[in-house]
Coordinates of N, CA and C in Angstrom, one line a residue:
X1088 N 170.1 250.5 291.1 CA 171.2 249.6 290.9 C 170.8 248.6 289.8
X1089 N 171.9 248.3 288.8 CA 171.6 247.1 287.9 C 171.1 245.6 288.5
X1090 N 170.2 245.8 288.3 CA 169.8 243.8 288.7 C 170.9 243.0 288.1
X1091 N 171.1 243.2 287.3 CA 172.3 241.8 286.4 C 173.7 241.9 287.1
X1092 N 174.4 243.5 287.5 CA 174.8 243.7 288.4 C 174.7 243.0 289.7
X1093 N 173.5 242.7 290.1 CA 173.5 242.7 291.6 C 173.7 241.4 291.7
X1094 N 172.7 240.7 290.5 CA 172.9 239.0 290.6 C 174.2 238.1 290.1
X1095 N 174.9 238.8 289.4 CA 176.4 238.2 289.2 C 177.3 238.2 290.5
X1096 N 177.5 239.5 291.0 CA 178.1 239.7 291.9 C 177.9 238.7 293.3
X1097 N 176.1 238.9 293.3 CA 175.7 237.9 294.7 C 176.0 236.6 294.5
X1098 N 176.1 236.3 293.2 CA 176.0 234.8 293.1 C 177.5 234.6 293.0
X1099 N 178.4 235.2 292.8 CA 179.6 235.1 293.3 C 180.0 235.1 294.5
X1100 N 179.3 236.4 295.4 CA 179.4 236.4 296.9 C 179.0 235.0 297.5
X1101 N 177.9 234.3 297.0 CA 177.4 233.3 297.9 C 178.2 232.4 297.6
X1102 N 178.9 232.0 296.3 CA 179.4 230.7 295.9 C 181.0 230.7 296.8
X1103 N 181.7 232.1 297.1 CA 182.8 232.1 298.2 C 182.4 231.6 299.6
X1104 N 181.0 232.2 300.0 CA 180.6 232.0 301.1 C 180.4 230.5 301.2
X1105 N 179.8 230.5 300.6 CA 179.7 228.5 300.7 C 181.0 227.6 300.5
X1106 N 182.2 228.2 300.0 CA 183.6 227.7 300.3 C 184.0 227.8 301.3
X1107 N 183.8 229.3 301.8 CA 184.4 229.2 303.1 C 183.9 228.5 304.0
X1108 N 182.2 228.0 303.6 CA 181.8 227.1 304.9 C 181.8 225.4 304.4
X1109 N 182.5 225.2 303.3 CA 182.9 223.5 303.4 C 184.5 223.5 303.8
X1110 N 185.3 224.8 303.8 CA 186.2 224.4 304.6 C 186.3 225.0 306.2
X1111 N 185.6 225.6 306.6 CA 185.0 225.8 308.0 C 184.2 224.1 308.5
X1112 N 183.4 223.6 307.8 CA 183.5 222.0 307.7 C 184.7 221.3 308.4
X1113 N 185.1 221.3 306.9 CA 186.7 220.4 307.1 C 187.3 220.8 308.2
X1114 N 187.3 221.8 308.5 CA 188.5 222.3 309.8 C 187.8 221.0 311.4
X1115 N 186.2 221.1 311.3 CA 185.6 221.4 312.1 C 185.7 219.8 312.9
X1116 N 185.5 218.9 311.5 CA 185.9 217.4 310.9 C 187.2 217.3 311.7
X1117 N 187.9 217.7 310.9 CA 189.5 217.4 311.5 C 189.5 217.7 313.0
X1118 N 189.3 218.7 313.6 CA 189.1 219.3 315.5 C 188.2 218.2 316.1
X1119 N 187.3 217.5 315.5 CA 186.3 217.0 316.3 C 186.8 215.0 315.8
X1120 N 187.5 214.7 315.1 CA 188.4 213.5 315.0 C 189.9 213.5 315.6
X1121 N 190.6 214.3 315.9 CA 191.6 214.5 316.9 C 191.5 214.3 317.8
X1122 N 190.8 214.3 318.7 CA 190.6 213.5 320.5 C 190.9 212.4 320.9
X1123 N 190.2 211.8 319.5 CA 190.2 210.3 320.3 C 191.7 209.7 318.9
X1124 N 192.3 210.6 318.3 CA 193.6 209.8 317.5 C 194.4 209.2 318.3
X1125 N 194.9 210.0 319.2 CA 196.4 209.7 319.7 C 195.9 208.3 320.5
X1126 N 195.3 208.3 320.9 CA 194.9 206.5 321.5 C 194.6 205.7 321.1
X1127 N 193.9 206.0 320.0 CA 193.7 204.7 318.6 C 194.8 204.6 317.9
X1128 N 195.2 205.4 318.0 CA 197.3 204.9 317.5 C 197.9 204.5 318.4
X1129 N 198.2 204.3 319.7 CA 198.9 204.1 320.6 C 198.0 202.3 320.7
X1130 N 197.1 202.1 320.7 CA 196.1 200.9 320.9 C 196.6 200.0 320.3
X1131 N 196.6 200.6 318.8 CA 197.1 199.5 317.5 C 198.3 199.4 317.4
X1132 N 199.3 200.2 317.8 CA 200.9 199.9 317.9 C 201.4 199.6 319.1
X1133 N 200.6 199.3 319.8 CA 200.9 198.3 321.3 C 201.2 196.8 320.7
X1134 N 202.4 196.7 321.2 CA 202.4 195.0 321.1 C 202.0 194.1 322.1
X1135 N 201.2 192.8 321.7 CA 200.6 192.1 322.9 C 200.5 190.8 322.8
X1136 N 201.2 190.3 324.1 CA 201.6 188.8 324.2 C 200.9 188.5 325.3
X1137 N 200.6 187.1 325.1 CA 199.9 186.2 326.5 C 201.2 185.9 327.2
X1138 N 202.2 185.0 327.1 CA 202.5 184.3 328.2 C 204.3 184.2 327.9
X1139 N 205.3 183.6 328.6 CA 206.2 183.1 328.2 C 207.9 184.2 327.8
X1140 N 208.1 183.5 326.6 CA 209.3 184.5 326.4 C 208.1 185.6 325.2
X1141 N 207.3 185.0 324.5 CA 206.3 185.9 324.0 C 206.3 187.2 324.6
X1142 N 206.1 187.0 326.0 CA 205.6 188.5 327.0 C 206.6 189.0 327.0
X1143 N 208.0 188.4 327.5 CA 209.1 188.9 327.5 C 209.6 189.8 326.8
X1144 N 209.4 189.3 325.4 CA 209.5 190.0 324.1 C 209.0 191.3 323.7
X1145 N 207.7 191.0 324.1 CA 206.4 192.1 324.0 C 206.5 193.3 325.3
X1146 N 207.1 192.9 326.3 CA 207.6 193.6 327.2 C 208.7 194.8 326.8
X1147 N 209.6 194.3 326.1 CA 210.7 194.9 326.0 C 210.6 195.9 324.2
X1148 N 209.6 195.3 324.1 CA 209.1 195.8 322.7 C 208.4 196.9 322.8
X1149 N 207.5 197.0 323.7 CA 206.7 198.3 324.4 C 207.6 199.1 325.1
X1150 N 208.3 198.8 325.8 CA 209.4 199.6 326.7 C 210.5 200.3 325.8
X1151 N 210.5 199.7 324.5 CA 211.2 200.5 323.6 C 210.8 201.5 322.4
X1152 N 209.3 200.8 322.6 CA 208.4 201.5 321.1 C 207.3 202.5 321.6
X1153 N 206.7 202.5 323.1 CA 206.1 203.0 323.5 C 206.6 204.4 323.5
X1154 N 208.1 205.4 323.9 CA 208.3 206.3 323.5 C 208.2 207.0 322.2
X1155 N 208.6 206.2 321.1 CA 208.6 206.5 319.8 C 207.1 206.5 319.1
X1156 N 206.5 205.9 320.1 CA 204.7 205.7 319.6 C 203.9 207.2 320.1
X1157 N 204.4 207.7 320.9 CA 203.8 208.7 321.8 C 204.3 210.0 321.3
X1158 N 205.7 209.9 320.7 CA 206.3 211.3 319.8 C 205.7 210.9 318.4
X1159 N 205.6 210.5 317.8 CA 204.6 210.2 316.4 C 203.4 210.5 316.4
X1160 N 202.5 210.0 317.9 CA 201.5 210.0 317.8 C 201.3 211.9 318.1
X1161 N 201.7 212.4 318.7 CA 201.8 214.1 319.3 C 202.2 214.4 318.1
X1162 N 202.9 214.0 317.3 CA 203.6 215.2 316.1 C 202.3 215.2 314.9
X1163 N 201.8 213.8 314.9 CA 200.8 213.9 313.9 C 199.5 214.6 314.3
X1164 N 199.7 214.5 315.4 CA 198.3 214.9 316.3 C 198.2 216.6 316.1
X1165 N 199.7 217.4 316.4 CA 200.1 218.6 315.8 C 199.5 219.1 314.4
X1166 N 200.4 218.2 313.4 CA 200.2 218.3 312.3 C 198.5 218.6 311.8
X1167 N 197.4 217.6 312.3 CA 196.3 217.9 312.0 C 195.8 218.8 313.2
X1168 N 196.2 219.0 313.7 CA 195.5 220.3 314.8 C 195.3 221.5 313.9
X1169 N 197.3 222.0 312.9 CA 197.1 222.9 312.8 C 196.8 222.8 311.5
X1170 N 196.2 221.7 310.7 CA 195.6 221.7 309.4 C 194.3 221.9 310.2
X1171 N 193.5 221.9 310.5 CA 192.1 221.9 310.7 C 192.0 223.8 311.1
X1172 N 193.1 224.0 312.0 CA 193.1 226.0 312.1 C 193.1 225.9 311.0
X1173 N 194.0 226.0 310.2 CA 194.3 226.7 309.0 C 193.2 226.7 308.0
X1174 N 192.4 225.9 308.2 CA 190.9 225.1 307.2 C 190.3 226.6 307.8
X1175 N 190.0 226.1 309.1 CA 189.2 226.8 309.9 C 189.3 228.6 309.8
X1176 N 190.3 229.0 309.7 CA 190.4 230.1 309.7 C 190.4 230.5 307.8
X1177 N 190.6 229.4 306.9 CA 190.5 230.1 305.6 C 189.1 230.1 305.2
X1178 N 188.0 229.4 306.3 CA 186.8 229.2 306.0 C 185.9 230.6 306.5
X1179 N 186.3 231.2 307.7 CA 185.9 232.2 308.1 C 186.2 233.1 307.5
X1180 N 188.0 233.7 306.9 CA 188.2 234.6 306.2 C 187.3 234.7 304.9
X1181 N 187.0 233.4 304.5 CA 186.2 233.2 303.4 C 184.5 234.0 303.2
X1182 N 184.1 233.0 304.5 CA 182.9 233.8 304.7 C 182.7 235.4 304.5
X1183 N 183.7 235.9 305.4 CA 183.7 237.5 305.7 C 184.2 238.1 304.2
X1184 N 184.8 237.7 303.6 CA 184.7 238.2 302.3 C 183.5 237.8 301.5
X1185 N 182.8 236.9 301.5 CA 182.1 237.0 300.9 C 180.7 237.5 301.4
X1186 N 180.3 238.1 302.7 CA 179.3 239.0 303.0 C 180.2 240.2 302.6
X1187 N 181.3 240.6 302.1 CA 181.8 241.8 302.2 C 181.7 241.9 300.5
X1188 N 182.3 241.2 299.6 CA 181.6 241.1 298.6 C 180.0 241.7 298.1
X1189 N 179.3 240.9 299.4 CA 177.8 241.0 298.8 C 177.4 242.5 299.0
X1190 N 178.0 243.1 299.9 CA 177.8 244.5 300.4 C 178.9 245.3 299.6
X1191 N 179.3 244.7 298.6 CA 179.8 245.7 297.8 C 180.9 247.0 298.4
X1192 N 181.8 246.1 299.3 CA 183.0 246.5 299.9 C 183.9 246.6 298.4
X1193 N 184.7 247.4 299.0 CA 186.0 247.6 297.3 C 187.0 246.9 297.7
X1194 N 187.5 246.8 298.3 CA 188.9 245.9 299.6 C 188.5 244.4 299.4
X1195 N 187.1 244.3 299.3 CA 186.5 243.0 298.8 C 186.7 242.4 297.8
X1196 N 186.2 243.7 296.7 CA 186.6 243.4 295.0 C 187.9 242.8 295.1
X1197 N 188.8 243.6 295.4 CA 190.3 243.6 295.1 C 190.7 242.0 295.9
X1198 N 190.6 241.8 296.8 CA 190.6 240.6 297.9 C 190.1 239.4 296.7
X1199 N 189.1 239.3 296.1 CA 188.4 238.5 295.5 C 189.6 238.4 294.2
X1200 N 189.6 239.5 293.8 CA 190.1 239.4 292.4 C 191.8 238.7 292.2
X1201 N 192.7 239.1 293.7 CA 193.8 238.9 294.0 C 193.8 236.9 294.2
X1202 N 192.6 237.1 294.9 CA 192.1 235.6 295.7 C 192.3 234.3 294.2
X1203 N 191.5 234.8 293.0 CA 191.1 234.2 291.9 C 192.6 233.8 291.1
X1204 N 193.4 235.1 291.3 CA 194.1 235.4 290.3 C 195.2 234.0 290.7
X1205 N 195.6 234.0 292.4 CA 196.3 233.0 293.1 C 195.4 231.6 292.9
X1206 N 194.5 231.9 293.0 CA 193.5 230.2 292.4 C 194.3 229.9 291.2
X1207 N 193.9 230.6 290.5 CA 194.6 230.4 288.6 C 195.6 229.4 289.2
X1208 N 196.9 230.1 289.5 CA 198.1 229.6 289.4 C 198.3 228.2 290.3
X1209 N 197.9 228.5 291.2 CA 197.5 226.8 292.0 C 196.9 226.1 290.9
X1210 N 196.1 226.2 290.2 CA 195.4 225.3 289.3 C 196.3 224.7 288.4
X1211 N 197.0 225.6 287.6 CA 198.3 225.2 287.2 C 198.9 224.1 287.5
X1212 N 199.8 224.7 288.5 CA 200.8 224.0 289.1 C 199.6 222.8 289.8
X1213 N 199.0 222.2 290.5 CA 198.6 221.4 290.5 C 198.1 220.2 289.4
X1214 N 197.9 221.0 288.1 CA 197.4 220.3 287.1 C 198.8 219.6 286.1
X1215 N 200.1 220.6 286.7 CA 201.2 220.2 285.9 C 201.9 218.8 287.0
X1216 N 201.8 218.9 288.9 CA 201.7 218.1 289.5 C 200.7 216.5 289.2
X1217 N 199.6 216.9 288.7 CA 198.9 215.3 288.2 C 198.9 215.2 287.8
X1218 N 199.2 215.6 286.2 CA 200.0 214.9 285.0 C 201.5 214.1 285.2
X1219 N 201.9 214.5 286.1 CA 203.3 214.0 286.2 C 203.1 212.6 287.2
X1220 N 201.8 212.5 287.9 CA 201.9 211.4 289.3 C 201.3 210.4 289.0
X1221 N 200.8 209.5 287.6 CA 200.3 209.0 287.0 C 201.1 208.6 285.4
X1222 N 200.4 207.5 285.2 CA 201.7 206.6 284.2 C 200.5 205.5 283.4
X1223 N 200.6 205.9 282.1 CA 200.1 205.6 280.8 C 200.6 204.5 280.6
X1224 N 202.0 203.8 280.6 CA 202.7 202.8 280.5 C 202.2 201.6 281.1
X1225 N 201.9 200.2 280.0 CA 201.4 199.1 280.9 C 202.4 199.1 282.3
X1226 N 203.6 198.5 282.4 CA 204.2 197.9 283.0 C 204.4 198.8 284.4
X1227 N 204.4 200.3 284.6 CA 204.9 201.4 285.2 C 203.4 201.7 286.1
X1228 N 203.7 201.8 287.2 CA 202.4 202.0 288.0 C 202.4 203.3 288.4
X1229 N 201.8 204.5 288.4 CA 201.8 205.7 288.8 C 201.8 205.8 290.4
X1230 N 201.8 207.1 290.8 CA 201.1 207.7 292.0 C 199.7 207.2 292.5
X1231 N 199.1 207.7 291.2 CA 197.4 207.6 291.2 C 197.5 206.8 290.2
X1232 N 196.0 206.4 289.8 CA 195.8 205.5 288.7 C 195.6 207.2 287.4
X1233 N 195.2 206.4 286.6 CA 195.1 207.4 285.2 C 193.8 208.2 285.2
X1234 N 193.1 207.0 285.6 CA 191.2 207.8 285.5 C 191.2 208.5 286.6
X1235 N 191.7 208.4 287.6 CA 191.7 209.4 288.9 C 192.3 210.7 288.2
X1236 N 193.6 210.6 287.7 CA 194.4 211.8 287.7 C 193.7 212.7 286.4
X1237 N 192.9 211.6 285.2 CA 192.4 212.2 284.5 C 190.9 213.2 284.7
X1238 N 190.4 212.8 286.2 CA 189.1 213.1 286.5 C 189.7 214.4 287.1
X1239 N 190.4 214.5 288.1 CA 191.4 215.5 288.9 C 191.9 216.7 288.1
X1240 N 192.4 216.3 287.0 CA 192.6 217.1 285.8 C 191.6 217.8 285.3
X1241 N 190.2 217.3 285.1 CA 188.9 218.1 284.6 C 188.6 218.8 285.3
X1242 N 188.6 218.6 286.5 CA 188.2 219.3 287.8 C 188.8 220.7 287.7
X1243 N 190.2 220.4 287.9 CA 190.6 221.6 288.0 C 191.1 222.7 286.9
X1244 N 190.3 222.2 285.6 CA 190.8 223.0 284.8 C 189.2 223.7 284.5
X1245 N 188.0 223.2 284.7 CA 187.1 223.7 285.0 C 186.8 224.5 286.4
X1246 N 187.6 224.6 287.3 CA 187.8 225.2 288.5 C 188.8 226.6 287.6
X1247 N 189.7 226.3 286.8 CA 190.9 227.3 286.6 C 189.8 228.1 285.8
X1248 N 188.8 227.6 284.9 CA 188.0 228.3 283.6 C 186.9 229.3 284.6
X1249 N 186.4 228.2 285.6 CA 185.6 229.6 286.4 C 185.9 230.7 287.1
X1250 N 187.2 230.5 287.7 CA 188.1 231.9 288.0 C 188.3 232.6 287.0
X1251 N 188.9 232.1 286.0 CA 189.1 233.4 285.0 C 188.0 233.9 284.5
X1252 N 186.9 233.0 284.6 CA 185.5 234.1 283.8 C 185.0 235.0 285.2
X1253 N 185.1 234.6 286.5 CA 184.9 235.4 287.4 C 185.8 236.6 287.5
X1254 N 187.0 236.2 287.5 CA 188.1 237.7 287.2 C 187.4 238.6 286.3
X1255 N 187.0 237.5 284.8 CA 186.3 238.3 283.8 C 185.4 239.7 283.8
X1256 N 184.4 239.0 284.9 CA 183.1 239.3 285.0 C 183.7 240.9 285.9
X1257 N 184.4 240.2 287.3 CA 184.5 241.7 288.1 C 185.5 242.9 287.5
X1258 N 185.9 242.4 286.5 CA 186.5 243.6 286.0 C 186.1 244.2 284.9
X1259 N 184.9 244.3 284.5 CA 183.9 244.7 283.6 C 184.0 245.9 284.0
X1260 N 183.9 246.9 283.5 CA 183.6 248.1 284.0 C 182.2 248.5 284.8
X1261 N 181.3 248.0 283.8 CA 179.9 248.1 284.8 C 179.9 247.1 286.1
X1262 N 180.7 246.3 286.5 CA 180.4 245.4 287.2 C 181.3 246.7 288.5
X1263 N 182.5 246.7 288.3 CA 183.5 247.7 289.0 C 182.4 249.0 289.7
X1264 N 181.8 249.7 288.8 CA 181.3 250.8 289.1 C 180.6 250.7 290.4
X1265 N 179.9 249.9 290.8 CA 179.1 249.8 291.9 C 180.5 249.7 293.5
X1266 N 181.5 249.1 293.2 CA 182.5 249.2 294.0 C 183.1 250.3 294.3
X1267 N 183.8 251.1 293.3 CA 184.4 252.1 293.4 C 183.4 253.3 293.8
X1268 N 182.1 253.4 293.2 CA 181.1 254.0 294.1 C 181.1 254.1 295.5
X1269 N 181.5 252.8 295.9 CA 181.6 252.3 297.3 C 183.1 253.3 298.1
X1270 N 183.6 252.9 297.5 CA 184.8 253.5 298.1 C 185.2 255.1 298.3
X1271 N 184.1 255.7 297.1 CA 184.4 257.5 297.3 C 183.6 258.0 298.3

């Protein structure tokens, strides 16, 4: 087998594998800060009075907010539940393609290549999104400030340049051959 082969490819395998495990991370972050949310929101949106028509107040303020504090706090609580699966499981799918990668699975190739090609276009469209959420204009305040959206911008146009040179790379012919080998 070609060395130069082996090491482009691995070092592609491992650079997925190590995505899938900072968002297998994230997921893990988000599952293990969810416990204790819903009661640190409910704590700080409790209203609280000492004495008087104060309490009264605060009485009738809880008896009306405490429902709507408890459906907010479950909906958000949802919300990141099932952002942290979705982490979680794009981190694992991640992984397993990238030992499947490294073993020079073809379903892999293809997986990888389909994977990059949808990177591209997110890159895009997110890069057409930050230009637009930010504002050059003294007077007009953006989304973000300018050096954020400009830094955000480098990022991911150097993220969009390394997908396309990895598309590059696996559709080489010599690089392919060791796959389709795989597959007959």
């Amino acid at each position: 087998m070609n060395s130069q082969i082996f090491n482009g490819t691995s070092i592609i395998a491992i650079a997925i594998i190590i995505g899938g495990l900072l968002f297998l991370a994230g997921g893990i972050v988000l599952f293990s800060g969810i416990s204790d949310y819903s009661d640190s929101v409910k704590e700080k949106l409790q209203v609280n009075a000492t004495s008087g028509l104060k309490s009264m107040v605060a009485k009738r303020a809880n008896e009306f907010l405490t429902p709507i504090i408890n459906a907010f706090s479950q909906v958000t609580k949802g919300i990141i539940t099932s952002t942290a699966s979705f982490l979680s499981l794009i981190g694992v799918g991640l992984c397993s393609l990238g030992v499947c990668l490294f073993k020079r699975k073809y379903f892999a190739w293809v997986l990888t290549l389909i994977l990059m090609f949808l990177a591209i276009v997110i890159d895009i469209v997110a890069i057409g999104f930050v230009s637009g959420v930010y504002s050059n204009e003294p007077n007009t305040d953006g989304i973000v400030s300018a050096d954020f959206a400009y830094s955000l911008i480098a990022v991911l146009v150097i993220h969009l340049l390394v997908n396309a040179l990895i598309i590059y790379y696996l559709t080489k012919r010599s690089t392919i051959s060791p796959f389709k080998a795989e597959k007959s």
